[in-house]
Amino acid sequence: MKKRISLTQYLVEQQRQHGHIPGQLRLLIEVVARACKRISLSVNKGALGDVLGSADTENVQGEVQKKLDVIANEVLIEANEWGGHLAAMASEEMEDIYAVPNRFPQGEYLLLFDPLDGSSNIDVNVSIGTIFSVLKKPETGAERREPHTLGEADFLQPGSAQAAAGYCVYGPQTTLVLTVGDGVAVFTLDREQGSWTLTQDGIRIPDDTQEFAINMSNKRHWAAPVTRYIDECLAGRDGPRGKDFNMRWIASMVADVHRILTRGGVFLYPWDKREPGKAGKLRLMYEANPMAFLIEQAGGAATDGRRRILDIAPQRLHERVSVVLGSKNEVDRATRYHLEADANPSSNPLPPLY
Ligand code: P6P
């Protein structure tokens, strides 16, 4: 019987080998993992737990919240606010940052999350998930004189500054996927033990793929480089790509990204003409950045069609971004098509660089 390694043992051994996981970060990751276990219990109850349907409230994005969106957000806040590892949190479901209350000790980290991504799939029993990103609280000279009042600006760090990132997929299995900057590891929830068990480590995404993920119903709204890239995939072996492609679209980013981490592929959620002032649908800070960190740590690539996602300097906490991520050679090709179109603006009025 192969010895199973727990999440805690993995984190301790990673710290011994690479020194990337100080005590507060290890505690943070373990607390988030415990919160995901708690969320999984609510998700798995479904109709038996009165957790389906709408909460009849709206979030900062103007989206109607599902009951489970609100539950997952509360679970993450309550689990993380008292431990002394965090200074503040930010969530897709909350307009402003949540500073750790004064009655608790402040820690060195900032936690950002989409508590329940893909919630349109909740009521139809399709995989959904929690996405999280960890940043260091910025050092400020003021801290030496008086406690620094944390604000949104403290969160506005590029994705390359992340100390850790991960997601939990609530699907046929409940899996936690994590990186602290030394590769990508997968933990499966052992419901009998109630523990996270390492089931994959050192994930590698193939550089090439024959599978793309995009919401095809938006095709008429895309910019030309996206249309060019997808049309070539659809042309198959008789077209310029010389091979057939398959398509998958789960409409849960965590599920689509998990498939890509597991077997390769390319995921696109690009800018489109419906709302020209909006860079894309997905949020930079707590969707694109953590997923880009994971994808790059697994040997893949992630851009906004032009720039490396992790290099983007955020301007607002809830800002949106176009996303092209997955198998490196496909992301490079789609990105090249955008840059070629930029070089010939007459060929296609592209969105301004955000
Ligand atoms: P569409 C879920 O709402 C989400 O934010 C991502 O998880 C997912 O990839 C995308 O939106 C799905 O968008 O337009 O297909 O419903």
mmCIF file of N, CA and C in Angstrom, residues 7-8 11-12 20-37 75-90 100 105-113 130-137 155 161-167 176 178-180 196:
data_model
loop_
_atom_site.group_PDB
_atom_site.id
_atom_site.type_symbol
_atom_site.label_atom_id
_atom_site.label_comp_id
_atom_site.label_asym_id
_atom_site.label_seq_id
_atom_site.Cartn_x
_atom_site.Cartn_y
_atom_site.Cartn_z
ATOM 1 N N LEU A 7 -1.678 16.904 3.298
ATOM 2 C CA LEU A 7 -1.375 18.302 2.927
ATOM 3 C C LEU A 7 -0.351 18.881 3.894
ATOM 4 N N THR A 8 -0.548 18.660 5.195
ATOM 5 C CA THR A 8 0.390 19.217 6.184
ATOM 6 C C THR A 8 1.790 18.681 5.968
ATOM 7 N N LEU A 11 3.386 20.305 2.954
ATOM 8 C CA LEU A 11 3.803 21.690 3.189
ATOM 9 C C LEU A 11 5.073 21.734 4.047
ATOM 10 N N VAL A 12 5.148 20.873 5.062
ATOM 11 C CA VAL A 12 6.344 20.836 5.916
ATOM 12 C C VAL A 12 7.567 20.414 5.088
ATOM 13 N N HIS A 20 9.983 27.989 1.035
ATOM 14 C CA HIS A 20 8.995 28.966 0.534
ATOM 15 C C HIS A 20 7.746 29.057 1.384
ATOM 16 N N ILE A 21 7.693 28.266 2.471
ATOM 17 C CA ILE A 21 6.410 28.199 3.186
ATOM 18 C C ILE A 21 6.614 28.504 4.660
ATOM 19 N N PRO A 22 6.793 29.810 4.983
ATOM 20 C CA PRO A 22 6.906 30.162 6.400
ATOM 21 C C PRO A 22 5.651 29.727 7.172
ATOM 22 N N GLY A 23 5.748 29.697 8.469
ATOM 23 C CA GLY A 23 4.670 29.184 9.317
ATOM 24 C C GLY A 23 3.315 29.793 9.034
ATOM 25 N N GLN A 24 3.280 31.134 8.886
ATOM 26 C CA GLN A 24 1.979 31.784 8.668
ATOM 27 C C GLN A 24 1.371 31.352 7.331
ATOM 28 N N LEU A 25 2.224 31.140 6.307
ATOM 29 C CA LEU A 25 1.696 30.738 5.003
ATOM 30 C C LEU A 25 1.182 29.311 5.085
ATOM 31 N N ARG A 26 1.896 28.452 5.813
ATOM 32 C CA ARG A 26 1.424 27.069 5.958
ATOM 33 C C ARG A 26 0.069 27.065 6.673
ATOM 34 N N LEU A 27 -0.048 27.860 7.723
ATOM 35 C CA LEU A 27 -1.319 27.927 8.448
ATOM 36 C C LEU A 27 -2.419 28.432 7.527
ATOM 37 N N LEU A 28 -2.109 29.471 6.743
ATOM 38 C CA LEU A 28 -3.096 30.047 5.811
ATOM 39 C C LEU A 28 -3.604 28.966 4.863
ATOM 40 N N ILE A 29 -2.690 28.243 4.244
ATOM 41 C CA ILE A 29 -3.084 27.215 3.263
ATOM 42 C C ILE A 29 -3.917 26.124 3.936
ATOM 43 N N GLU A 30 -3.512 25.718 5.124
ATOM 44 C CA GLU A 30 -4.282 24.678 5.824
ATOM 45 C C GLU A 30 -5.671 25.173 6.206
ATOM 46 N N VAL A 31 -5.790 26.454 6.592
ATOM 47 C CA VAL A 31 -7.104 27.001 6.957
ATOM 48 C C VAL A 31 -7.995 27.102 5.730
ATOM 49 N N VAL A 32 -7.422 27.552 4.595
ATOM 50 C CA VAL A 32 -8.214 27.630 3.355
ATOM 51 C C VAL A 32 -8.652 26.230 2.934
ATOM 52 N N ALA A 33 -7.758 25.249 3.074
ATOM 53 C CA ALA A 33 -8.107 23.863 2.704
ATOM 54 C C ALA A 33 -9.237 23.332 3.585
ATOM 55 N N ARG A 34 -9.176 23.698 4.876
ATOM 56 C CA ARG A 34 -10.249 23.257 5.799
ATOM 57 C C ARG A 34 -11.577 23.938 5.416
ATOM 58 N N ALA A 35 -11.495 25.207 5.034
ATOM 59 C CA ALA A 35 -12.709 25.942 4.619
ATOM 60 C C ALA A 35 -13.297 25.315 3.355
ATOM 61 N N CYS A 36 -12.433 24.905 2.432
ATOM 62 C CA CYS A 36 -12.921 24.262 1.191
ATOM 63 C C CYS A 36 -13.610 22.935 1.517
ATOM 64 N N LYS A 37 -13.081 22.234 2.518
ATOM 65 C CA LYS A 37 -13.727 20.977 2.950
ATOM 66 C C LYS A 37 -15.147 21.281 3.452
ATOM 67 N N VAL A 75 -17.994 31.230 4.909
ATOM 68 C CA VAL A 75 -17.121 30.168 5.440
ATOM 69 C C VAL A 75 -15.656 30.602 5.355
ATOM 70 N N LEU A 76 -15.263 31.199 4.228
ATOM 71 C CA LEU A 76 -13.860 31.601 4.051
ATOM 72 C C LEU A 76 -13.496 32.748 4.981
ATOM 73 N N ILE A 77 -14.402 33.707 5.143
ATOM 74 C CA ILE A 77 -14.138 34.837 6.037
ATOM 75 C C ILE A 77 -13.996 34.343 7.481
ATOM 76 N N GLU A 78 -14.972 33.554 7.929
ATOM 77 C CA GLU A 78 -14.972 33.109 9.342
ATOM 78 C C GLU A 78 -13.782 32.201 9.646
ATOM 79 N N ALA A 79 -13.391 31.397 8.667
ATOM 80 C CA ALA A 79 -12.277 30.461 8.910
ATOM 81 C C ALA A 79 -10.948 31.188 9.010
ATOM 82 N N ASN A 80 -10.822 32.317 8.294
ATOM 83 C CA ASN A 80 -9.508 32.954 8.148
ATOM 84 C C ASN A 80 -9.288 34.194 9.004
ATOM 85 N N GLU A 81 -10.329 34.744 9.621
ATOM 86 C CA GLU A 81 -10.148 36.072 10.214
ATOM 87 C C GLU A 81 -9.437 36.039 11.567
ATOM 88 N N TRP A 82 -9.462 34.888 12.272
ATOM 89 C CA TRP A 82 -9.001 34.896 13.685
ATOM 90 C C TRP A 82 -7.594 34.326 13.857
ATOM 91 N N GLY A 83 -7.028 33.698 12.829
ATOM 92 C CA GLY A 83 -5.814 32.878 13.007
ATOM 93 C C GLY A 83 -4.510 33.644 13.153
ATOM 94 N N GLY A 84 -4.516 34.971 12.837
ATOM 95 C CA GLY A 84 -3.258 35.716 12.989
ATOM 96 C C GLY A 84 -2.334 35.577 11.808
ATOM 97 N N HIS A 85 -2.779 34.940 10.707
ATOM 98 C CA HIS A 85 -1.927 34.780 9.527
ATOM 99 C C HIS A 85 -2.266 35.805 8.443
ATOM 100 N N LEU A 86 -3.418 36.475 8.596
ATOM 101 C CA LEU A 86 -3.894 37.370 7.534
ATOM 102 C C LEU A 86 -4.022 38.798 8.051
ATOM 103 N N ALA A 87 -3.777 39.756 7.132
ATOM 104 C CA ALA A 87 -4.039 41.162 7.459
ATOM 105 C C ALA A 87 -5.400 41.573 6.901
ATOM 106 N N ALA A 88 -5.763 40.992 5.742
ATOM 107 C CA ALA A 88 -7.054 41.360 5.135
ATOM 108 C C ALA A 88 -7.406 40.357 4.048
ATOM 109 N N MET A 89 -8.669 40.402 3.631
ATOM 110 C CA MET A 89 -9.175 39.531 2.569
ATOM 111 C C MET A 89 -9.919 40.361 1.537
ATOM 112 N N ALA A 90 -10.044 39.805 0.336
ATOM 113 C CA ALA A 90 -10.865 40.425 -0.715
ATOM 114 C C ALA A 90 -11.580 39.295 -1.446
ATOM 115 N N VAL A 100 -8.858 42.316 8.793
ATOM 116 C CA VAL A 100 -9.040 41.468 9.981
ATOM 117 C C VAL A 100 -9.438 42.365 11.161
ATOM 118 N N PRO A 105 -5.228 39.183 16.030
ATOM 119 C CA PRO A 105 -3.890 39.623 15.599
ATOM 120 C C PRO A 105 -3.813 39.694 14.079
ATOM 121 N N GLN A 106 -3.079 40.683 13.561
ATOM 122 C CA GLN A 106 -2.904 40.815 12.108
ATOM 123 C C GLN A 106 -1.696 39.997 11.668
ATOM 124 N N GLY A 107 -1.829 39.349 10.512
ATOM 125 C CA GLY A 107 -0.706 38.565 9.979
ATOM 126 C C GLY A 107 -0.054 39.244 8.788
ATOM 127 N N GLU A 108 0.809 38.474 8.117
ATOM 128 C CA GLU A 108 1.645 39.009 7.040
ATOM 129 C C GLU A 108 1.028 38.866 5.647
ATOM 130 N N TYR A 109 -0.127 38.209 5.525
ATOM 131 C CA TYR A 109 -0.620 37.862 4.188
ATOM 132 C C TYR A 109 -1.973 38.501 3.892
ATOM 133 N N LEU A 110 -2.233 38.587 2.589
ATOM 134 C CA LEU A 110 -3.531 39.029 2.059
ATOM 135 C C LEU A 110 -4.116 37.842 1.301
ATOM 136 N N LEU A 111 -5.379 37.581 1.483
ATOM 137 C CA LEU A 111 -6.042 36.464 0.800
ATOM 138 C C LEU A 111 -7.158 37.020 -0.080
ATOM 139 N N LEU A 112 -7.133 36.589 -1.357
ATOM 140 C CA LEU A 112 -8.191 36.982 -2.299
ATOM 141 C C LEU A 112 -8.876 35.713 -2.799
ATOM 142 N N PHE A 113 -10.171 35.775 -3.014
ATOM 143 C CA PHE A 113 -10.840 34.565 -3.482
ATOM 144 C C PHE A 113 -12.131 34.847 -4.248
ATOM 145 N N THR A 130 -13.779 26.799 -5.779
ATOM 146 C CA THR A 130 -13.266 27.969 -5.054
ATOM 147 C C THR A 130 -11.882 28.277 -5.611
ATOM 148 N N ILE A 131 -11.619 29.553 -5.911
ATOM 149 C CA ILE A 131 -10.296 29.963 -6.403
ATOM 150 C C ILE A 131 -9.695 30.930 -5.387
ATOM 151 N N PHE A 132 -8.402 30.743 -5.063
ATOM 152 C CA PHE A 132 -7.792 31.662 -4.089
ATOM 153 C C PHE A 132 -6.384 32.074 -4.509
ATOM 154 N N SER A 133 -6.018 33.259 -4.043
ATOM 155 C CA SER A 133 -4.710 33.847 -4.355
ATOM 156 C C SER A 133 -4.143 34.459 -3.079
ATOM 157 N N VAL A 134 -2.844 34.291 -2.844
ATOM 158 C CA VAL A 134 -2.216 34.798 -1.616
ATOM 159 C C VAL A 134 -1.111 35.787 -1.975
ATOM 160 N N LEU A 135 -1.196 36.966 -1.371
ATOM 161 C CA LEU A 135 -0.166 37.992 -1.548
ATOM 162 C C LEU A 135 0.425 38.323 -0.180
ATOM 163 N N LYS A 136 1.624 38.897 -0.194
ATOM 164 C CA LYS A 136 2.200 39.403 1.054
ATOM 165 C C LYS A 136 1.647 40.797 1.310
ATOM 166 N N LYS A 137 1.408 41.101 2.565
ATOM 167 C CA LYS A 137 1.029 42.478 2.912
ATOM 168 C C LYS A 137 2.242 43.365 2.618
ATOM 169 N N PHE A 155 -3.653 45.637 -2.104
ATOM 170 C CA PHE A 155 -3.911 44.402 -2.862
ATOM 171 C C PHE A 155 -3.446 44.526 -4.318
ATOM 172 N N ALA A 161 3.630 38.536 -7.973
ATOM 173 C CA ALA A 161 3.970 38.697 -6.544
ATOM 174 C C ALA A 161 3.277 37.654 -5.668
ATOM 175 N N GLN A 162 2.447 36.805 -6.258
ATOM 176 C CA GLN A 162 1.704 35.837 -5.428
ATOM 177 C C GLN A 162 2.649 34.907 -4.669
ATOM 178 N N ALA A 163 2.330 34.672 -3.408
ATOM 179 C CA ALA A 163 3.079 33.721 -2.564
ATOM 180 C C ALA A 163 2.534 32.309 -2.733
ATOM 181 N N ALA A 164 1.267 32.222 -3.093
ATOM 182 C CA ALA A 164 0.610 30.916 -3.308
ATOM 183 C C ALA A 164 -0.675 31.161 -4.082
ATOM 184 N N ALA A 165 -1.162 30.090 -4.695
ATOM 185 C CA ALA A 165 -2.456 30.182 -5.393
ATOM 186 C C ALA A 165 -3.015 28.772 -5.519
ATOM 187 N N GLY A 166 -4.317 28.682 -5.666
ATOM 188 C CA GLY A 166 -4.906 27.358 -5.816
ATOM 189 C C GLY A 166 -6.385 27.427 -6.064
ATOM 190 N N TYR A 167 -6.958 26.262 -6.245
ATOM 191 C CA TYR A 167 -8.413 26.172 -6.360
ATOM 192 C C TYR A 167 -8.868 24.825 -5.810
ATOM 193 N N LEU A 176 -8.099 19.608 -4.362
ATOM 194 C CA LEU A 176 -7.431 20.888 -4.066
ATOM 195 C C LEU A 176 -6.156 20.934 -4.897
ATOM 196 N N LEU A 178 -2.759 23.220 -5.836
ATOM 197 C CA LEU A 178 -2.009 24.239 -5.101
ATOM 198 C C LEU A 178 -0.620 24.464 -5.700
ATOM 199 N N THR A 179 -0.183 25.728 -5.713
ATOM 200 C CA THR A 179 1.221 26.008 -5.962
ATOM 201 C C THR A 179 1.703 27.052 -4.971
ATOM 202 N N VAL A 180 2.945 26.876 -4.502
ATOM 203 C CA VAL A 180 3.614 27.898 -3.678
ATOM 204 C C VAL A 180 4.860 28.375 -4.425
ATOM 205 N N TRP A 196 -6.975 15.870 3.370
ATOM 206 C CA TRP A 196 -6.482 16.099 2.005
ATOM 207 C C TRP A 196 -5.257 15.226 1.793
#
